[in-house]
């Protein structure tokens, strides 16, 4: 069974930093391009960032460009999102997801940015 | 900006059919694959259609996807509507730079 498990969310003050992790089981992450997707409370899904299987291609949404950094460690079957200079509007559930083919999603981790 | 527009909500009785549209603001929707995700309250999204019209194993054949190039839109059709189909549904594709884009989302209510 494929599982993606995110961790690292929590409460952080505006301007602070968090690092999210996503560990895969039942799936060899190195074979797949991966994404981070977020969902603000009561809102729709928003694509955040993409990383290719070899890390050679990376994209960011304009809303996070220059503040967030996506990375992966294929040896650890893991995906990461370093979030700096956090703002109130970054408050959301963050999902790691494979959006191609069948598609897989984690259960999400909640990030709350508030003073 | 590449935007995928969906109706805010659709409602229908059990056993009936609903169709949710996903209209692209620019480009050709047929040039990139479209996926559809179901999200029940309090849960993560799950895939119900991928690559325009493919169903993952375990998704009933009541769910089907299609592309209409003439209207530059994709559609998700749910036939034989069941109460468990009540959820939010999102289409997803890619812009010209291959960056992911989600539709605005549609709430399906089973009356």
mmCIF file of C-alpha atoms in Angstrom:
data_model
loop_
_atom_site.group_PDB
_atom_site.id
_atom_site.type_symbol
_atom_site.label_atom_id
_atom_site.label_comp_id
_atom_site.label_asym_id
_atom_site.label_seq_id
_atom_site.Cartn_x
_atom_site.Cartn_y
_atom_site.Cartn_z
ATOM 1 C CA UNK A 1 0.000 0.000 0.000
ATOM 2 C CA UNK A 2 1.309 3.420 -0.961
ATOM 3 C CA UNK A 3 1.599 5.925 1.868
ATOM 4 C CA UNK A 4 2.875 9.483 1.950
ATOM 5 C CA UNK A 5 3.259 10.844 5.466
ATOM 6 C CA UNK A 6 3.897 14.540 6.051
ATOM 7 C CA UNK A 7 5.281 16.032 9.255
ATOM 8 C CA UNK A 8 6.789 19.252 10.533
ATOM 9 C CA UNK A 9 3.731 21.475 10.667
ATOM 10 C CA UNK A 10 2.842 23.602 13.653
ATOM 11 C CA UNK A 11 2.303 27.104 14.977
ATOM 12 C CA UNK A 12 4.862 29.712 13.946
ATOM 13 C CA UNK A 13 5.000 33.485 14.203
ATOM 14 C CA UNK A 14 4.992 35.689 11.101
ATOM 15 C CA UNK A 15 8.509 35.909 9.715
ATOM 16 C CA UNK A 16 9.409 32.507 11.128
ATOM 17 C CA UNK A 17 10.489 29.288 9.436
ATOM 18 C CA UNK A 18 9.365 25.675 9.257
ATOM 19 C CA UNK A 19 10.610 22.608 7.422
ATOM 20 C CA UNK A 20 8.060 20.093 6.226
ATOM 21 C CA UNK A 21 8.954 16.491 5.472
ATOM 22 C CA UNK A 22 7.154 13.807 3.491
ATOM 23 C CA UNK A 23 8.214 10.172 3.763
ATOM 24 C CA UNK A 24 6.990 7.611 1.266
ATOM 25 C CA UNK A 25 6.354 3.909 1.784
ATOM 26 C CA UNK A 26 5.198 1.400 -0.785
ATOM 27 C CA UNK A 27 6.476 3.780 -3.435
ATOM 28 C CA UNK A 28 9.996 4.454 -4.703
ATOM 29 C CA UNK A 29 9.985 8.231 -4.620
ATOM 30 C CA UNK A 30 13.050 8.506 -6.850
ATOM 31 C CA UNK A 31 10.963 7.324 -9.786
ATOM 32 C CA UNK A 32 8.521 10.216 -9.579
ATOM 33 C CA UNK A 33 8.189 13.943 -9.905
ATOM 34 C CA UNK A 34 6.604 15.321 -6.742
ATOM 35 C CA UNK A 35 4.695 18.372 -5.589
ATOM 36 C CA UNK A 36 3.597 20.300 -2.539
ATOM 37 C CA UNK A 37 -0.017 21.479 -2.542
ATOM 38 C CA UNK A 38 -1.716 23.534 0.151
ATOM 39 C CA UNK A 39 -5.242 24.293 1.242
ATOM 40 C CA UNK A 40 -6.080 27.306 3.373
ATOM 41 C CA UNK A 41 -8.963 26.873 5.841
ATOM 42 C CA UNK A 42 -12.250 26.694 3.935
ATOM 43 C CA UNK A 43 -10.530 27.318 0.607
ATOM 44 C CA UNK A 44 -9.592 25.331 -2.483
ATOM 45 C CA UNK A 45 -6.407 23.535 -3.415
ATOM 46 C CA UNK A 46 -3.364 25.606 -4.379
ATOM 47 C CA UNK A 47 -0.301 24.152 -6.076
ATOM 48 C CA UNK A 48 2.865 25.324 -4.284
ATOM 49 C CA UNK A 49 5.941 23.676 -5.751
ATOM 50 C CA UNK A 50 7.230 20.914 -8.048
ATOM 51 C CA UNK A 51 10.463 18.955 -8.160
ATOM 52 C CA UNK A 52 11.462 16.465 -10.837
ATOM 53 C CA UNK A 53 12.664 12.974 -9.947
ATOM 54 C CA UNK A 54 16.322 13.943 -10.304
ATOM 55 C CA UNK A 55 15.849 17.423 -8.767
ATOM 56 C CA UNK A 56 16.983 18.953 -12.049
ATOM 57 C CA UNK A 57 13.741 20.898 -12.550
ATOM 58 C CA UNK A 58 12.043 22.912 -9.819
ATOM 59 C CA UNK A 59 9.066 25.259 -9.989
ATOM 60 C CA UNK A 60 7.364 27.490 -7.438
ATOM 61 C CA UNK A 61 4.074 29.325 -7.321
ATOM 62 C CA UNK A 62 4.551 33.084 -7.465
ATOM 63 C CA UNK A 63 3.049 33.356 -3.972
ATOM 64 C CA UNK A 64 5.978 31.456 -2.395
ATOM 65 C CA UNK A 65 8.854 32.150 -4.789
ATOM 66 C CA UNK A 66 11.963 33.349 -2.974
ATOM 67 C CA UNK A 67 10.648 32.173 0.413
ATOM 68 C CA UNK A 68 10.112 28.414 0.020
ATOM 69 C CA UNK A 69 12.609 25.781 -1.107
ATOM 70 C CA UNK A 70 11.656 22.291 -2.249
ATOM 71 C CA UNK A 71 14.159 19.446 -2.080
ATOM 72 C CA UNK A 72 14.291 15.678 -1.924
ATOM 73 C CA UNK A 73 16.511 12.880 -0.643
ATOM 74 C CA UNK A 74 15.843 9.856 -2.777
ATOM 75 C CA UNK A 75 18.031 7.673 -0.584
ATOM 76 C CA UNK A 76 15.663 8.420 2.300
ATOM 77 C CA UNK A 77 12.572 8.233 0.082
ATOM 78 C CA UNK A 78 11.732 11.719 1.305
ATOM 79 C CA UNK A 79 10.543 15.107 0.084
ATOM 80 C CA UNK A 80 11.001 18.415 1.902
ATOM 81 C CA UNK A 81 9.696 21.966 1.903
ATOM 82 C CA UNK A 82 11.732 24.647 3.680
ATOM 83 C CA UNK A 83 9.461 27.597 4.407
ATOM 84 C CA UNK A 84 11.018 30.927 5.412
ATOM 85 C CA UNK A 85 9.608 34.416 5.987
ATOM 86 C CA UNK A 86 6.209 32.906 6.707
ATOM 87 C CA UNK A 87 3.131 35.112 6.414
ATOM 88 C CA UNK A 88 -0.390 34.866 7.795
ATOM 89 C CA UNK A 89 -1.618 33.854 4.333
ATOM 90 C CA UNK A 90 0.643 30.778 4.358
ATOM 91 C CA UNK A 91 -1.654 29.229 6.977
ATOM 92 C CA UNK A 92 -2.910 26.011 5.400
ATOM 93 C CA UNK A 93 -2.798 22.244 5.356
ATOM 94 C CA UNK A 94 0.213 21.237 3.263
ATOM 95 C CA UNK A 95 0.088 18.031 1.227
ATOM 96 C CA UNK A 96 2.841 16.232 -0.604
ATOM 97 C CA UNK A 97 1.437 14.731 -3.759
ATOM 98 C CA UNK A 98 2.266 12.957 -6.948
ATOM 99 C CA UNK A 99 0.009 14.629 -9.513
ATOM 100 C CA UNK A 100 0.875 12.523 -12.557
ATOM 101 C CA UNK A 101 -0.466 9.132 -13.405
ATOM 102 C CA UNK A 102 -2.721 7.600 -10.769
ATOM 103 C CA UNK A 103 -1.759 10.267 -8.250
ATOM 104 C CA UNK A 104 -1.005 9.900 -4.556
ATOM 105 C CA UNK A 105 -1.576 12.302 -1.669
ATOM 106 C CA UNK A 106 -0.441 12.390 1.902
ATOM 107 C CA UNK A 107 -2.817 13.138 4.763
ATOM 108 C CA UNK A 108 -1.438 16.664 5.137
ATOM 109 C CA UNK A 109 0.228 18.668 7.891
ATOM 110 C CA UNK A 110 -1.225 21.893 9.288
ATOM 111 C CA UNK A 111 0.856 25.053 9.280
ATOM 112 C CA UNK A 112 -0.520 27.966 11.280
ATOM 113 C CA UNK A 113 1.174 31.339 10.993
ATOM 114 C CA UNK A 114 -0.016 33.643 13.739
ATOM 115 C CA UNK A 115 1.296 35.957 16.417
ATOM 116 C CA UNK B 1 -2.570 33.508 -15.854
ATOM 117 C CA UNK B 2 -3.946 30.058 -16.588
ATOM 118 C CA UNK B 3 -7.202 29.504 -14.714
ATOM 119 C CA UNK B 4 -9.455 26.467 -14.555
ATOM 120 C CA UNK B 5 -13.027 27.487 -13.768
ATOM 121 C CA UNK B 6 -15.564 25.094 -12.253
ATOM 122 C CA UNK B 7 -19.153 25.659 -11.139
ATOM 123 C CA UNK B 8 -19.287 26.463 -7.440
ATOM 124 C CA UNK B 9 -21.840 23.761 -6.680
ATOM 125 C CA UNK B 10 -24.099 21.143 -8.217
ATOM 126 C CA UNK B 11 -26.949 19.215 -6.619
ATOM 127 C CA UNK B 12 -28.879 16.173 -7.679
ATOM 128 C CA UNK B 13 -30.916 13.308 -6.279
ATOM 129 C CA UNK B 14 -29.577 9.813 -5.666
ATOM 130 C CA UNK B 15 -29.434 7.695 -8.797
ATOM 131 C CA UNK B 16 -29.220 10.697 -11.101
ATOM 132 C CA UNK B 17 -26.262 11.968 -13.127
ATOM 133 C CA UNK B 18 -24.188 15.097 -12.551
ATOM 134 C CA UNK B 19 -21.569 16.594 -14.813
ATOM 135 C CA UNK B 20 -18.932 19.021 -13.568
ATOM 136 C CA UNK B 21 -17.171 21.248 -16.088
ATOM 137 C CA UNK B 22 -13.630 22.584 -15.910
ATOM 138 C CA UNK B 23 -13.012 25.372 -18.405
ATOM 139 C CA UNK B 24 -9.537 26.624 -19.263
ATOM 140 C CA UNK B 25 -9.013 30.376 -19.530
ATOM 141 C CA UNK B 26 -6.305 30.111 -22.190
ATOM 142 C CA UNK B 27 -4.329 27.632 -24.218
ATOM 143 C CA UNK B 28 -5.698 24.276 -25.312
ATOM 144 C CA UNK B 29 -6.972 22.078 -22.497
ATOM 145 C CA UNK B 30 -6.418 19.045 -24.707
ATOM 146 C CA UNK B 31 -2.660 19.726 -24.807
ATOM 147 C CA UNK B 32 -2.100 18.656 -21.172
ATOM 148 C CA UNK B 33 -3.588 15.822 -19.140
ATOM 149 C CA UNK B 34 -6.437 16.629 -16.758
ATOM 150 C CA UNK B 35 -6.919 14.925 -13.408
ATOM 151 C CA UNK B 36 -9.945 14.986 -11.100
ATOM 152 C CA UNK B 37 -9.777 14.719 -7.318
ATOM 153 C CA UNK B 38 -12.461 14.004 -4.770
ATOM 154 C CA UNK B 39 -12.147 15.526 -1.308
ATOM 155 C CA UNK B 40 -14.540 14.529 1.425
ATOM 156 C CA UNK B 41 -14.823 16.803 4.494
ATOM 157 C CA UNK B 42 -11.816 16.511 6.763
ATOM 158 C CA UNK B 43 -9.920 14.219 4.387
ATOM 159 C CA UNK B 44 -7.118 14.518 1.876
ATOM 160 C CA UNK B 45 -7.952 14.526 -1.835
ATOM 161 C CA UNK B 46 -8.007 11.245 -3.736
ATOM 162 C CA UNK B 47 -7.796 10.674 -7.475
ATOM 163 C CA UNK B 48 -10.982 9.669 -9.264
ATOM 164 C CA UNK B 49 -9.794 10.352 -12.840
ATOM 165 C CA UNK B 50 -6.273 10.742 -14.223
ATOM 166 C CA UNK B 51 -4.941 11.419 -17.716
ATOM 167 C CA UNK B 52 -8.296 12.830 -18.885
ATOM 168 C CA UNK B 53 -10.363 9.643 -18.626
ATOM 169 C CA UNK B 54 -8.521 6.903 -16.728
ATOM 170 C CA UNK B 55 -9.904 5.489 -13.494
ATOM 171 C CA UNK B 56 -7.617 4.273 -10.699
ATOM 172 C CA UNK B 57 -8.364 0.781 -9.479
ATOM 173 C CA UNK B 58 -11.085 0.896 -6.867
ATOM 174 C CA UNK B 59 -12.896 3.882 -8.380
ATOM 175 C CA UNK B 60 -16.309 2.762 -9.646
ATOM 176 C CA UNK B 61 -17.117 3.077 -13.336
ATOM 177 C CA UNK B 62 -19.870 5.511 -12.372
ATOM 178 C CA UNK B 63 -17.075 8.101 -12.617
ATOM 179 C CA UNK B 64 -15.931 9.130 -16.089
ATOM 180 C CA UNK B 65 -13.864 11.942 -17.565
ATOM 181 C CA UNK B 66 -13.811 13.591 -20.957
ATOM 182 C CA UNK B 67 -12.333 16.497 -22.908
ATOM 183 C CA UNK B 68 -14.266 18.862 -25.193
ATOM 184 C CA UNK B 69 -11.871 20.839 -27.346
ATOM 185 C CA UNK B 70 -14.655 22.970 -28.806
ATOM 186 C CA UNK B 71 -15.420 24.493 -25.398
ATOM 187 C CA UNK B 72 -11.830 24.141 -24.131
ATOM 188 C CA UNK B 73 -13.113 22.243 -21.145
ATOM 189 C CA UNK B 74 -12.878 18.954 -19.313
ATOM 190 C CA UNK B 75 -15.792 17.245 -17.627
ATOM 191 C CA UNK B 76 -16.302 14.802 -14.798
ATOM 192 C CA UNK B 77 -19.535 12.818 -14.948
ATOM 193 C CA UNK B 78 -20.878 10.893 -11.981
ATOM 194 C CA UNK B 79 -23.746 8.597 -12.858
ATOM 195 C CA UNK B 80 -25.981 6.665 -10.467
ATOM 196 C CA UNK B 81 -25.264 9.275 -7.796
ATOM 197 C CA UNK B 82 -24.816 7.900 -4.273
ATOM 198 C CA UNK B 83 -24.773 9.698 -0.924
ATOM 199 C CA UNK B 84 -21.089 8.807 -0.500
ATOM 200 C CA UNK B 85 -20.329 10.878 -3.630
ATOM 201 C CA UNK B 86 -21.105 14.038 -1.690
ATOM 202 C CA UNK B 87 -17.766 15.869 -1.633
ATOM 203 C CA UNK B 88 -15.716 18.647 -3.206
ATOM 204 C CA UNK B 89 -14.250 17.889 -6.631
ATOM 205 C CA UNK B 90 -11.246 19.592 -8.211
ATOM 206 C CA UNK B 91 -9.855 19.382 -11.717
ATOM 207 C CA UNK B 92 -6.112 19.811 -12.192
ATOM 208 C CA UNK B 93 -3.865 20.357 -15.176
ATOM 209 C CA UNK B 94 -0.718 22.249 -16.142
ATOM 210 C CA UNK B 95 0.002 25.660 -17.578
ATOM 211 C CA UNK B 96 2.309 26.380 -20.503
ATOM 212 C CA UNK B 97 5.298 26.211 -18.153
ATOM 213 C CA UNK B 98 4.230 22.792 -16.873
ATOM 214 C CA UNK B 99 3.326 24.224 -13.474
ATOM 215 C CA UNK B 100 0.380 22.657 -11.727
ATOM 216 C CA UNK B 101 -2.966 24.433 -11.707
ATOM 217 C CA UNK B 102 -6.089 23.421 -9.796
ATOM 218 C CA UNK B 103 -9.639 24.255 -10.691
ATOM 219 C CA UNK B 104 -11.762 26.433 -8.440
ATOM 220 C CA UNK B 105 -13.565 23.422 -6.998
ATOM 221 C CA UNK B 106 -17.160 22.168 -7.093
ATOM 222 C CA UNK B 107 -19.246 21.077 -4.141
ATOM 223 C CA UNK B 108 -21.477 18.126 -5.039
ATOM 224 C CA UNK B 109 -24.572 17.753 -2.885
ATOM 225 C CA UNK B 110 -26.722 14.641 -3.012
ATOM 226 C CA UNK B 111 -30.266 15.722 -2.204
#
